[in-house]
PDB file of C-alpha atoms and ligand atoms in Angstrom:
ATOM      1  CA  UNK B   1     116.883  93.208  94.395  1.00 61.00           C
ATOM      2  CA  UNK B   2     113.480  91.615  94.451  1.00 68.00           C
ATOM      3  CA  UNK B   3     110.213  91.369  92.546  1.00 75.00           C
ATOM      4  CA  UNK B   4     106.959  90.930  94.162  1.00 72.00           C
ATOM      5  CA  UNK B   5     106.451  87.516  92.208  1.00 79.00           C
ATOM      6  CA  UNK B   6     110.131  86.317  93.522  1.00 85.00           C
ATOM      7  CA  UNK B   7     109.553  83.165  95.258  1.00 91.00           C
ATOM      8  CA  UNK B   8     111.448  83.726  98.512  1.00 93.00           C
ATOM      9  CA  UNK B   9     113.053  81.204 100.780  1.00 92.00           C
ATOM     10  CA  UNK B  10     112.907  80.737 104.532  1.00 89.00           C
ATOM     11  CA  UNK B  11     116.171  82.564 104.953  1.00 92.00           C
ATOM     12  CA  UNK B  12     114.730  85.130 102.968  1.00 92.00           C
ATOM     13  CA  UNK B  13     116.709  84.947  99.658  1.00 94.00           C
ATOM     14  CA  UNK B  14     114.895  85.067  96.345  1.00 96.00           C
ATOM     15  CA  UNK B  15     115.479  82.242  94.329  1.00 98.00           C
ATOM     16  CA  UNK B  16     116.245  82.741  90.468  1.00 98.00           C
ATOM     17  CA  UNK B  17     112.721  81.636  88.519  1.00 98.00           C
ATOM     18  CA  UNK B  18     115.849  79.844  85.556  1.00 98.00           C
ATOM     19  CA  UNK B  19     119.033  78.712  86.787  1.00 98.00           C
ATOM     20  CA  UNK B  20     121.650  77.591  83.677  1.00 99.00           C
ATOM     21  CA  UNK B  21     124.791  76.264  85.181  1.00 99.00           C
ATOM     22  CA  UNK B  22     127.582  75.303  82.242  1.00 99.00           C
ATOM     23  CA  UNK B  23     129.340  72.417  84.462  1.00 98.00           C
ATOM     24  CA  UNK B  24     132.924  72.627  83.856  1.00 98.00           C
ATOM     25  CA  UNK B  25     135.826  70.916  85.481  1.00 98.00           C
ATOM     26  CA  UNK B  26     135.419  67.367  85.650  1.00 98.00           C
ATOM     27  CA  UNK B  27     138.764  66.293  83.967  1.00 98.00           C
ATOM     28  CA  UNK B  28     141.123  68.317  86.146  1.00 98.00           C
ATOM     29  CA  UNK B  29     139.332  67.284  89.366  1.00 98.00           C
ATOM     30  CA  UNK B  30     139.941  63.489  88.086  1.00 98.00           C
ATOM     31  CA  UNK B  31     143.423  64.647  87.365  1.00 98.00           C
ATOM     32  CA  UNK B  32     144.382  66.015  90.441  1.00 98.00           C
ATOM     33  CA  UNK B  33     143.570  63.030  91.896  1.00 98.00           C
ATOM     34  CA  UNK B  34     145.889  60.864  89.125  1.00 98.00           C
ATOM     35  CA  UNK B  35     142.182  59.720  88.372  1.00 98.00           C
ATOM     36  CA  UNK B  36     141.355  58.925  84.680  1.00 97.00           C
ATOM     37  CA  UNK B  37     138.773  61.625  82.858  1.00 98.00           C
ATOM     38  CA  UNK B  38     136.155  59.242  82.970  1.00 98.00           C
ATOM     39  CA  UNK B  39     135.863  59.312  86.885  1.00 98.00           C
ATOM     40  CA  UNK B  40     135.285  62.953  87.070  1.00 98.00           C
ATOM     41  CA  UNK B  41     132.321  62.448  84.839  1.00 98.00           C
ATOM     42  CA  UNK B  42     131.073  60.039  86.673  1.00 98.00           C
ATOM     43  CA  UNK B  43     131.692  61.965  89.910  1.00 98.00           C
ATOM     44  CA  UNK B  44     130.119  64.843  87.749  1.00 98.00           C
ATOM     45  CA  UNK B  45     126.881  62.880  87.540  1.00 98.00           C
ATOM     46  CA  UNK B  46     126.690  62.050  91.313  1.00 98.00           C
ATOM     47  CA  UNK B  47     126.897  66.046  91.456  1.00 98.00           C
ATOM     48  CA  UNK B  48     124.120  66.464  88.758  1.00 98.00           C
ATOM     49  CA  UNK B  49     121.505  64.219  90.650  1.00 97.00           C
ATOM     50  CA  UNK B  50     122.020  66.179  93.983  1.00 97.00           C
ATOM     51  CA  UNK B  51     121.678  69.045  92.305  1.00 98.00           C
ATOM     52  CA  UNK B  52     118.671  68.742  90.488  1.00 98.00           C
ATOM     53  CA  UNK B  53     117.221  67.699  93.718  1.00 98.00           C
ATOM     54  CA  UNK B  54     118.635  70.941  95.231  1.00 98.00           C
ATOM     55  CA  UNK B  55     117.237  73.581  93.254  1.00 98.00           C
ATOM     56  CA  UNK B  56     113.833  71.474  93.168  1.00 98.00           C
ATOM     57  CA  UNK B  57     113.449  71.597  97.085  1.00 97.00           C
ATOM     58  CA  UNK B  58     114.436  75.323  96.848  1.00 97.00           C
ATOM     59  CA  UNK B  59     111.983  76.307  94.439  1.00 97.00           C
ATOM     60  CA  UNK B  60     113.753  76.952  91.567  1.00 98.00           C
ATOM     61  CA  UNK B  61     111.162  76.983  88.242  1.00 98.00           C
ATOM     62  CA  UNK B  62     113.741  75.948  85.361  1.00 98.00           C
ATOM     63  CA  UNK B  63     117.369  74.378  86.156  1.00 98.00           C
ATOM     64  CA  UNK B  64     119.208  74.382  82.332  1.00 99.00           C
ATOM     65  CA  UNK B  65     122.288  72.289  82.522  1.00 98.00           C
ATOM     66  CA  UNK B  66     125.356  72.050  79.874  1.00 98.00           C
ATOM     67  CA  UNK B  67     126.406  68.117  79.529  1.00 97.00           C
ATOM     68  CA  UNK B  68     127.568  67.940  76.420  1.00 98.00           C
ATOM     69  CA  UNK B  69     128.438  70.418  73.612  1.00 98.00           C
ATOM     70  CA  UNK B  70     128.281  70.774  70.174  1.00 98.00           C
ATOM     71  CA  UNK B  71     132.231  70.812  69.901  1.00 98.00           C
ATOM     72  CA  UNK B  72     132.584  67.965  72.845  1.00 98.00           C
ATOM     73  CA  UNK B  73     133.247  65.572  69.579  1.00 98.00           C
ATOM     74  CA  UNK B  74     136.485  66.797  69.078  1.00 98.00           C
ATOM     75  CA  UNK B  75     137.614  64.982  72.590  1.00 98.00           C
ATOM     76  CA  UNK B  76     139.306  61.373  72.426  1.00 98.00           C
ATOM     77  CA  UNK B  77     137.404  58.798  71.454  1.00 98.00           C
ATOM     78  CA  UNK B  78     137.900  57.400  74.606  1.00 97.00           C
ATOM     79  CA  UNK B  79     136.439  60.023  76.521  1.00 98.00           C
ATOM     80  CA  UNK B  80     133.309  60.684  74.104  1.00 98.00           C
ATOM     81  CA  UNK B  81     133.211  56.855  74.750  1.00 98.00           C
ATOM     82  CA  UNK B  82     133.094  57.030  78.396  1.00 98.00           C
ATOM     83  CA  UNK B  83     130.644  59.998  78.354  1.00 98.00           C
ATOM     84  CA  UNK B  84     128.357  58.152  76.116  1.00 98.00           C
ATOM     85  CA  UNK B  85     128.522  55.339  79.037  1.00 98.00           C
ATOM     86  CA  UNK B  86     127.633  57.534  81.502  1.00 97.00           C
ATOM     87  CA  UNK B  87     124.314  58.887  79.270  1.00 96.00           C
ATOM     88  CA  UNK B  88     123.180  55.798  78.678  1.00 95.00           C
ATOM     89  CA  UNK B  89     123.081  54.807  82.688  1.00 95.00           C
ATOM     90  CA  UNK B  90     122.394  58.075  84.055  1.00 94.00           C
ATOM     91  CA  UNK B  91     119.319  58.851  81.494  1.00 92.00           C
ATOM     92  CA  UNK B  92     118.179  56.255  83.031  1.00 93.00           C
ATOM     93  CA  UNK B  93     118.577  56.928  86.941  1.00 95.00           C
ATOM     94  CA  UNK B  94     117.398  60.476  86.354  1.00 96.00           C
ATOM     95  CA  UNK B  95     113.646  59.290  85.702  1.00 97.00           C
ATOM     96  CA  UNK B  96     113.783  58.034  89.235  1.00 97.00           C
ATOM     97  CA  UNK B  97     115.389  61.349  90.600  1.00 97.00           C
ATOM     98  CA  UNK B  98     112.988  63.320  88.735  1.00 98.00           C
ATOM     99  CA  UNK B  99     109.919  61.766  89.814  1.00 98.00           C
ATOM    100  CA  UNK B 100     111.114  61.377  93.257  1.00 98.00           C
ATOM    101  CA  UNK B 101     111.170  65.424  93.222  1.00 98.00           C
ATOM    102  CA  UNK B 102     108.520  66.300  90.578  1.00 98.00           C
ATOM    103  CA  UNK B 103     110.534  67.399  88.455  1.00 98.00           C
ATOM    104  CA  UNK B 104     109.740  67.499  84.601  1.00 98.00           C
ATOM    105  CA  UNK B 105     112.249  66.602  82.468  1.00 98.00           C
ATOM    106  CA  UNK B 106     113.529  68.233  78.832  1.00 98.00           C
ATOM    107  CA  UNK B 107     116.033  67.752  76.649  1.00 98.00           C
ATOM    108  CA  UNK B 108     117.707  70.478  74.148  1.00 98.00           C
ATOM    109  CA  UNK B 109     120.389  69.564  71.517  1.00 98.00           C
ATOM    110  CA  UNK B 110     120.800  67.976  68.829  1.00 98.00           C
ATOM    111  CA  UNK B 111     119.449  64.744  69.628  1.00 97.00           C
ATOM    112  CA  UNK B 112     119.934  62.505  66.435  1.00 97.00           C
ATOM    113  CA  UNK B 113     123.451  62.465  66.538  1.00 97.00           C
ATOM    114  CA  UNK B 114     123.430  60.150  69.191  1.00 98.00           C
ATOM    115  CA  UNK B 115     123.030  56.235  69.296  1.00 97.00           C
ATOM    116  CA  UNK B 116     119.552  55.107  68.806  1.00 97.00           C
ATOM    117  CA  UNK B 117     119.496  53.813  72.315  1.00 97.00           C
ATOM    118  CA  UNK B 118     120.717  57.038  73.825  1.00 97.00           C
ATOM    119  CA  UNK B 119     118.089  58.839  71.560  1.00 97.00           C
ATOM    120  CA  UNK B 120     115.540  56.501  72.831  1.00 97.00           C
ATOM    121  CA  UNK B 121     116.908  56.573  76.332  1.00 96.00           C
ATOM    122  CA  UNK B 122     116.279  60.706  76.181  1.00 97.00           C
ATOM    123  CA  UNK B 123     112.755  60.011  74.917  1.00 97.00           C
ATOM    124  CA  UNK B 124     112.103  57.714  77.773  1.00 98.00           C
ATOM    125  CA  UNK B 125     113.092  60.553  80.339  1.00 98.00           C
ATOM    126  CA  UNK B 126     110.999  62.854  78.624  1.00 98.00           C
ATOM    127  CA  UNK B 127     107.911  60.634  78.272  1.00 98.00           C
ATOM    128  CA  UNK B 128     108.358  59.176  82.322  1.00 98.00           C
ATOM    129  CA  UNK B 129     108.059  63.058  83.666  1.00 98.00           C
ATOM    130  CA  UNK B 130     106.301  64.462  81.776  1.00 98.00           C
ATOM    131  CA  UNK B 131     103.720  64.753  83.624  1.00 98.00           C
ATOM    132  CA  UNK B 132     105.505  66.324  86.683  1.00 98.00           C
ATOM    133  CA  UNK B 133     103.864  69.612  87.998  1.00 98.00           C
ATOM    134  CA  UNK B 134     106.991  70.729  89.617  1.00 98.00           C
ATOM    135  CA  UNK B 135     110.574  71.907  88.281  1.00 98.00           C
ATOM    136  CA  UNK B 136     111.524  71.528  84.869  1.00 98.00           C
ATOM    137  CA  UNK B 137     115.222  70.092  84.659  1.00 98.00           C
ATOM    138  CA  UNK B 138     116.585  70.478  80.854  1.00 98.00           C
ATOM    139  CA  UNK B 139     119.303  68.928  79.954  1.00 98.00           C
ATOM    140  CA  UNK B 140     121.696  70.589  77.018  1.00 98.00           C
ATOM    141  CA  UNK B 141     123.379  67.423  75.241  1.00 98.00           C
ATOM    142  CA  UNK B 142     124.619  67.924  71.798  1.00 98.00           C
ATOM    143  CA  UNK B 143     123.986  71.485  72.444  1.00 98.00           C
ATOM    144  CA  UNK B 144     125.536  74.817  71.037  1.00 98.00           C
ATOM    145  CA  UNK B 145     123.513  77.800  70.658  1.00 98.00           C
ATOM    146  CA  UNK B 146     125.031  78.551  67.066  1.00 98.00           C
ATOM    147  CA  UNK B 147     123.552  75.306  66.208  1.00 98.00           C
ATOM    148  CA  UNK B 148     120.224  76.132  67.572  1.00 98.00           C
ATOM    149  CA  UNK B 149     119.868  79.270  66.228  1.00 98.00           C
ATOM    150  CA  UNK B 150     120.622  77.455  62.807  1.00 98.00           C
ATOM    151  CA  UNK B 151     118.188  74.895  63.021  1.00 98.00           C
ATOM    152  CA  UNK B 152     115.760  77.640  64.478  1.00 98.00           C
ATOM    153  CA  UNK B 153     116.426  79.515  61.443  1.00 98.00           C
ATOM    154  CA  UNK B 154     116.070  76.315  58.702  1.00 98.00           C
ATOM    155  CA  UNK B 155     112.780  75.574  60.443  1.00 98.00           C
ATOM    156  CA  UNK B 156     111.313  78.950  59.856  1.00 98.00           C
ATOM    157  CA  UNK B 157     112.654  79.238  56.334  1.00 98.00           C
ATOM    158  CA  UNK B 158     110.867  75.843  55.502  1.00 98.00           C
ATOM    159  CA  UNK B 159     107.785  76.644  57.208  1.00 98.00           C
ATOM    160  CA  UNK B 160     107.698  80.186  55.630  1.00 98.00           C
ATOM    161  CA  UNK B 161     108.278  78.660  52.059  1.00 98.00           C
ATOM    162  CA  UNK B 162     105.948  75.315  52.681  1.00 98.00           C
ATOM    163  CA  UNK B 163     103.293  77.939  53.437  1.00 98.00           C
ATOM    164  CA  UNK B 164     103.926  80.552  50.939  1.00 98.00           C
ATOM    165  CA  UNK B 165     104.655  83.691  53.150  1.00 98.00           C
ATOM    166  CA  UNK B 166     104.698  86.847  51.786  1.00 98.00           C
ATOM    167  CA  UNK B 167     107.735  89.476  52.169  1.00 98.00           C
ATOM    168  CA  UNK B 168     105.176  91.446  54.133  1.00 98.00           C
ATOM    169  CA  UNK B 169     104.430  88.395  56.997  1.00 98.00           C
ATOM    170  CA  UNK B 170     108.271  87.567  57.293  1.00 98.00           C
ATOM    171  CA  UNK B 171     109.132  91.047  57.755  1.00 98.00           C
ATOM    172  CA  UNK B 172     106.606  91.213  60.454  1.00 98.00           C
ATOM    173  CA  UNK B 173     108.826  88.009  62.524  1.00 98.00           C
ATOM    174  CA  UNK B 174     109.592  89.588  65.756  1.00 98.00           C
ATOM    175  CA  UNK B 175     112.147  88.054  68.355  1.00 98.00           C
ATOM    176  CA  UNK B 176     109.518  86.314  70.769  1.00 98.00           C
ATOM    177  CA  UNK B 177     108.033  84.639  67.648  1.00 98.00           C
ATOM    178  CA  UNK B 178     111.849  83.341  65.901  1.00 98.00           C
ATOM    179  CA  UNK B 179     112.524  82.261  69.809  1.00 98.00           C
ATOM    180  CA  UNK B 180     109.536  79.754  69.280  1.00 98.00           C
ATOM    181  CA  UNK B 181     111.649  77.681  67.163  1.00 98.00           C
ATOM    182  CA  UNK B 182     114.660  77.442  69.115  1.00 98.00           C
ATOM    183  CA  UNK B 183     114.812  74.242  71.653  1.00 98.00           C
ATOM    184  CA  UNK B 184     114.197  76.529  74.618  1.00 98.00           C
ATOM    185  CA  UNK B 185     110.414  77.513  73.013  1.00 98.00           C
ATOM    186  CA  UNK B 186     108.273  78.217  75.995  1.00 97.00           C
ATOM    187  CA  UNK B 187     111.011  78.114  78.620  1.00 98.00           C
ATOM    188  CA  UNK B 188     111.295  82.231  80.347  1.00 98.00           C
ATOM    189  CA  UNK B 189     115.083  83.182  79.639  1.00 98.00           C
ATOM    190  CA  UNK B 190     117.560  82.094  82.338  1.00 98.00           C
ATOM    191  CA  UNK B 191     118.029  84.612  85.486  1.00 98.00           C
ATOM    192  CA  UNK B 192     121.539  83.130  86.743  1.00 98.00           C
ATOM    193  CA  UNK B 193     124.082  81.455  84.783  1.00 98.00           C
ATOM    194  CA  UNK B 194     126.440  79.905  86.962  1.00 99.00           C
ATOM    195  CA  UNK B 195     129.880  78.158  85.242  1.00 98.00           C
ATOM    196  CA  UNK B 196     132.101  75.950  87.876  1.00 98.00           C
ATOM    197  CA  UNK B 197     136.055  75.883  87.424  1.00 98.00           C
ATOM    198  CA  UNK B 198     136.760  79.452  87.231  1.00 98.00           C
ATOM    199  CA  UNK B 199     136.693  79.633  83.397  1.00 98.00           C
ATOM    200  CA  UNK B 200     135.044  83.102  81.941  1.00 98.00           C
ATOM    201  CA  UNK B 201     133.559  82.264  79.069  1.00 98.00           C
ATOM    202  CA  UNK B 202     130.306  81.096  77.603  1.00 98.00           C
ATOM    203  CA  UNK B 203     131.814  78.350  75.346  1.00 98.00           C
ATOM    204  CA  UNK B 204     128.370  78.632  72.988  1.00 98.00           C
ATOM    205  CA  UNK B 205     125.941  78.369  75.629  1.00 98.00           C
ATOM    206  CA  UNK B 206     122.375  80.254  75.805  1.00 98.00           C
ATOM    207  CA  UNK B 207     123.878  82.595  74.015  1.00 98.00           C
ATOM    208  CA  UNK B 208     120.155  84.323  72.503  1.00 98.00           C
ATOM    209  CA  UNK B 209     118.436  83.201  75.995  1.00 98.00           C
ATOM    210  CA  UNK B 210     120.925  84.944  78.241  1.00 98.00           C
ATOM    211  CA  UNK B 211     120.794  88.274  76.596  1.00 98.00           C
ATOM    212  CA  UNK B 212     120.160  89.550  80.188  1.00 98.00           C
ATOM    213  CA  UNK B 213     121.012  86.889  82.464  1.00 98.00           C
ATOM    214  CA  UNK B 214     123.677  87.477  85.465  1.00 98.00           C
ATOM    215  CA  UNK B 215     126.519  85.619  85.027  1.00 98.00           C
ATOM    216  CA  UNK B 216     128.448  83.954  88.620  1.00 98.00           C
ATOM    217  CA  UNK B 217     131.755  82.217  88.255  1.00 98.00           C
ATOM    218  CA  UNK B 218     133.671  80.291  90.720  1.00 98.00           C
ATOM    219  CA  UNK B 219     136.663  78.425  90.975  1.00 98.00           C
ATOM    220  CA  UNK B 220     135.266  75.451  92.169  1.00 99.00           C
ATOM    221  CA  UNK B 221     135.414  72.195  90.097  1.00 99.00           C
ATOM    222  CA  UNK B 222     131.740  70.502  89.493  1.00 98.00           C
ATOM    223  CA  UNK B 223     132.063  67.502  91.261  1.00 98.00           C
ATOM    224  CA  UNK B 224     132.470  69.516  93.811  1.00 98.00           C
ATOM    225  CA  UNK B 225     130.152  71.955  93.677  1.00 98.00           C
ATOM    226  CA  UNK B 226     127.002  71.351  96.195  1.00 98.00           C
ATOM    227  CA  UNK B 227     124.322  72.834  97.986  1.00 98.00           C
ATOM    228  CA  UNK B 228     126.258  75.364 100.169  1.00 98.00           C
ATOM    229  CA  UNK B 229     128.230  76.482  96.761  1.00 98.00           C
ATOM    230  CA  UNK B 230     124.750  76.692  95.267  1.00 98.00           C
ATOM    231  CA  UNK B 231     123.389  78.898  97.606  1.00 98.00           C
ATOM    232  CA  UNK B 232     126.393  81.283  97.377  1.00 98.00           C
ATOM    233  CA  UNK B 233     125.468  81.798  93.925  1.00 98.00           C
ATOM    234  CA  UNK B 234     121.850  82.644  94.613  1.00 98.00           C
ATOM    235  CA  UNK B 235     123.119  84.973  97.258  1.00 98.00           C
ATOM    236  CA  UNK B 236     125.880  86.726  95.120  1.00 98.00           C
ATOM    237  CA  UNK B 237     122.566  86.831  92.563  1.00 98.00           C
ATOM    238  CA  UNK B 238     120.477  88.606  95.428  1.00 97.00           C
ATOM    239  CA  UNK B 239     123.105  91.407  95.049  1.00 97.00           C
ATOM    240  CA  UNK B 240     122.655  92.462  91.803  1.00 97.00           C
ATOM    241  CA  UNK B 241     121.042  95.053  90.264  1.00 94.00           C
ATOM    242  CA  UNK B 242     118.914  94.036  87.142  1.00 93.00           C
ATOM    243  CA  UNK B 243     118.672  96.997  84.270  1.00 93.00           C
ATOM    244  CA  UNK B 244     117.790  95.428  81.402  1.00 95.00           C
ATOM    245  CA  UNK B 245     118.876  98.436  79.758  1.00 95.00           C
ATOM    246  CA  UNK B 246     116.736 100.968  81.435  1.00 95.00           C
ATOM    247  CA  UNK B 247     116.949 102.605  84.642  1.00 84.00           C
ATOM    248  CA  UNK B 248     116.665 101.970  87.760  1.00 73.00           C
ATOM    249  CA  UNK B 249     113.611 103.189  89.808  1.00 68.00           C
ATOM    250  CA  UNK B 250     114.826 104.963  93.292  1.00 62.00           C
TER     251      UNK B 250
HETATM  252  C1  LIG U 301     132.849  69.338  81.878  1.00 82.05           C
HETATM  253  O1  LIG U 301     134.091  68.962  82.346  1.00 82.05           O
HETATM  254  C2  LIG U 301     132.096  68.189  81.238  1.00 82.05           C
HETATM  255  C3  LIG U 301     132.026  68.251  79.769  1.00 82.05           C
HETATM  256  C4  LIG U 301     132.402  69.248  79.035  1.00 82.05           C
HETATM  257  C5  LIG U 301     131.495  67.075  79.085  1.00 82.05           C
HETATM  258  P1  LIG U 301     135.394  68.957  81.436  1.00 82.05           P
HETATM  259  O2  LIG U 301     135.583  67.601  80.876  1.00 82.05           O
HETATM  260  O3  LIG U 301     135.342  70.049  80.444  1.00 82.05           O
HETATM  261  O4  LIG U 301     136.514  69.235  82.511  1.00 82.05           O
HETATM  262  P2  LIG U 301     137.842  70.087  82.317  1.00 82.05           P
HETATM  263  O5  LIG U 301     137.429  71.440  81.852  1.00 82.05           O
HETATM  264  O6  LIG U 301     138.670  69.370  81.286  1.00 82.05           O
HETATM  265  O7  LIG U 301     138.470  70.103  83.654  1.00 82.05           O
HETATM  266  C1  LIG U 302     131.513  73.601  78.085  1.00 82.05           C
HETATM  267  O1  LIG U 302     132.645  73.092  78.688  1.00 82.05           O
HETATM  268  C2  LIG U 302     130.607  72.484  77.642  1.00 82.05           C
HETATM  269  C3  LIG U 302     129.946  71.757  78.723  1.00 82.05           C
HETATM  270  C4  LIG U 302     130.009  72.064  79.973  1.00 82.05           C
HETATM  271  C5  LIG U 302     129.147  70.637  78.333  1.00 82.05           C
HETATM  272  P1  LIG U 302     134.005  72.849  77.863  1.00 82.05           P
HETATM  273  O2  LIG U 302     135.005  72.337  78.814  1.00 82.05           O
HETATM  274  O3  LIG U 302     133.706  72.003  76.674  1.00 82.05           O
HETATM  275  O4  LIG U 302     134.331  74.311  77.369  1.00 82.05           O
HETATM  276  P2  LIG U 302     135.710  74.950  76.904  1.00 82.05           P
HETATM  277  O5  LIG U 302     136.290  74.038  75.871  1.00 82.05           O
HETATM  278  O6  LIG U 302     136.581  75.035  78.108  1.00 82.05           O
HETATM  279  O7  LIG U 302     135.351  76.301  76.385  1.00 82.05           O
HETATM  280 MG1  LIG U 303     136.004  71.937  80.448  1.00 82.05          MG
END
């Protein structure tokens, strides 16, 4: 269904304004190959940069994309290990990608976990694009939406008490106001949420910001997901009929 303000491609799809795509399936594509873990992050990453550059040539506003959880910890050592590896020299080659396509970039997570150079190397991405006029790519690392809300919640609190609030102002808090302090402050709500490997579940992603987004699953793993599997999402997305709870207008 479309919107006058959809921006439409020349095949004449609309293109979500906030793609969110929870990439899933790296280890079992490395180990159906007899591969270790490790390579089907790195083959992940070669996925993420031609993506990014995807979604900017189509158009697409926001791209939002899972790379780490909240609960990713728990893994091996080995693997967090590797996956650290991979940050620290893909942070890196994404300023290039970025600016090559105009593409701000943002991080959201919970960045101070991380080794100051990986901190520093996420501050660098940020700082380097910043001033890009085109898509915004965000980047979930250290991410879990329970988290978020959390630290959205401990950040009101604090201001609320630092500046003396009264019963009366806190009651008056409405949802586009508490989503100010969540990482996402600013960013419109995701439209699509795609999640590769044929898993159906969230796994603590977006969970406030998707309230009303349209969820698209498929089987395939994310390395190799690409542009043709990309635009089968959008289309599937073209499809469906948007509610938001009320009715539909005929
Ligand atoms: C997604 O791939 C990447 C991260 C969660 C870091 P997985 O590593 O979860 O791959 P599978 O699900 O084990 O195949
Ligand atoms: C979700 O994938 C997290 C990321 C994509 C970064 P997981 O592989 O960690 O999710 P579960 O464990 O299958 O739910
Ligand atoms: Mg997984």
């Amino acid at each position: 269904m479309q919107n006058p303000n959809d921006i439409i491609d020349s095949e004449g799809r609309s293109i979500p304004k906030h793609i969110a795509i929870i990439l899933d399936g790296n280890g079992r594509w490395a180990e159906r190959r007899g591969l270790p873990r490790a390579m089907g992050h790195k083959q992940g990453c070669e996925t993420l940069e031609t993506i990014v550059a995807d979604c900017a040539r189509l158009g697409v506003q926001y791209l939002t994309v899972y790379g780490f959880s909240t609960e990713n910890w728990k893994r091996s050592q080995e693997e967090v290990g590797a996956l650290m590896k991979l940050f620290r020299f893909y942070m890196t080659k994404l300023i290039k990608v970025a600016n090559e396509h105009n593409v701000r970039a943002r991080m959201i997570g919970e960045r101070s976990r991380f080794a100051p150079d990986i901190q520093e190397g996420i501050c660098r991405l940020e700082n380097e694009t910043k001033d890009n006029t085109g898509m915004t790519f965000v980047f979930a690392v250290n991410y879990g939406s329970r988290d978020e809300i959390v630290r959205a919640i401990r950040k009101y609190t604090i201001e609320a008490i630092r500046s003396g609030k009264s019963e009366e102002e806190i009651l008056a808090l409405t949802e586009q106001d508490f989503s100010l302090y969540l990482d996402t402050a600013g960013m419109p709500d995701p439209d699509l949420v795609i999640r590769t490997s044929g898993e159906f579940r969230i796994s603590n992603y977006l969970l406030w910001q998707s309230a009303y987004a349209e969820y698209y699953i498929t089987p395939v793993l994310w390395p190799d997901f690409n542009k043709e599997e990309l635009l089968k999402a959008i289309d599937n997305f073209n499809t469906r009929e948007r509610r938001f709870g009320g009715r539909l207008k005929k």
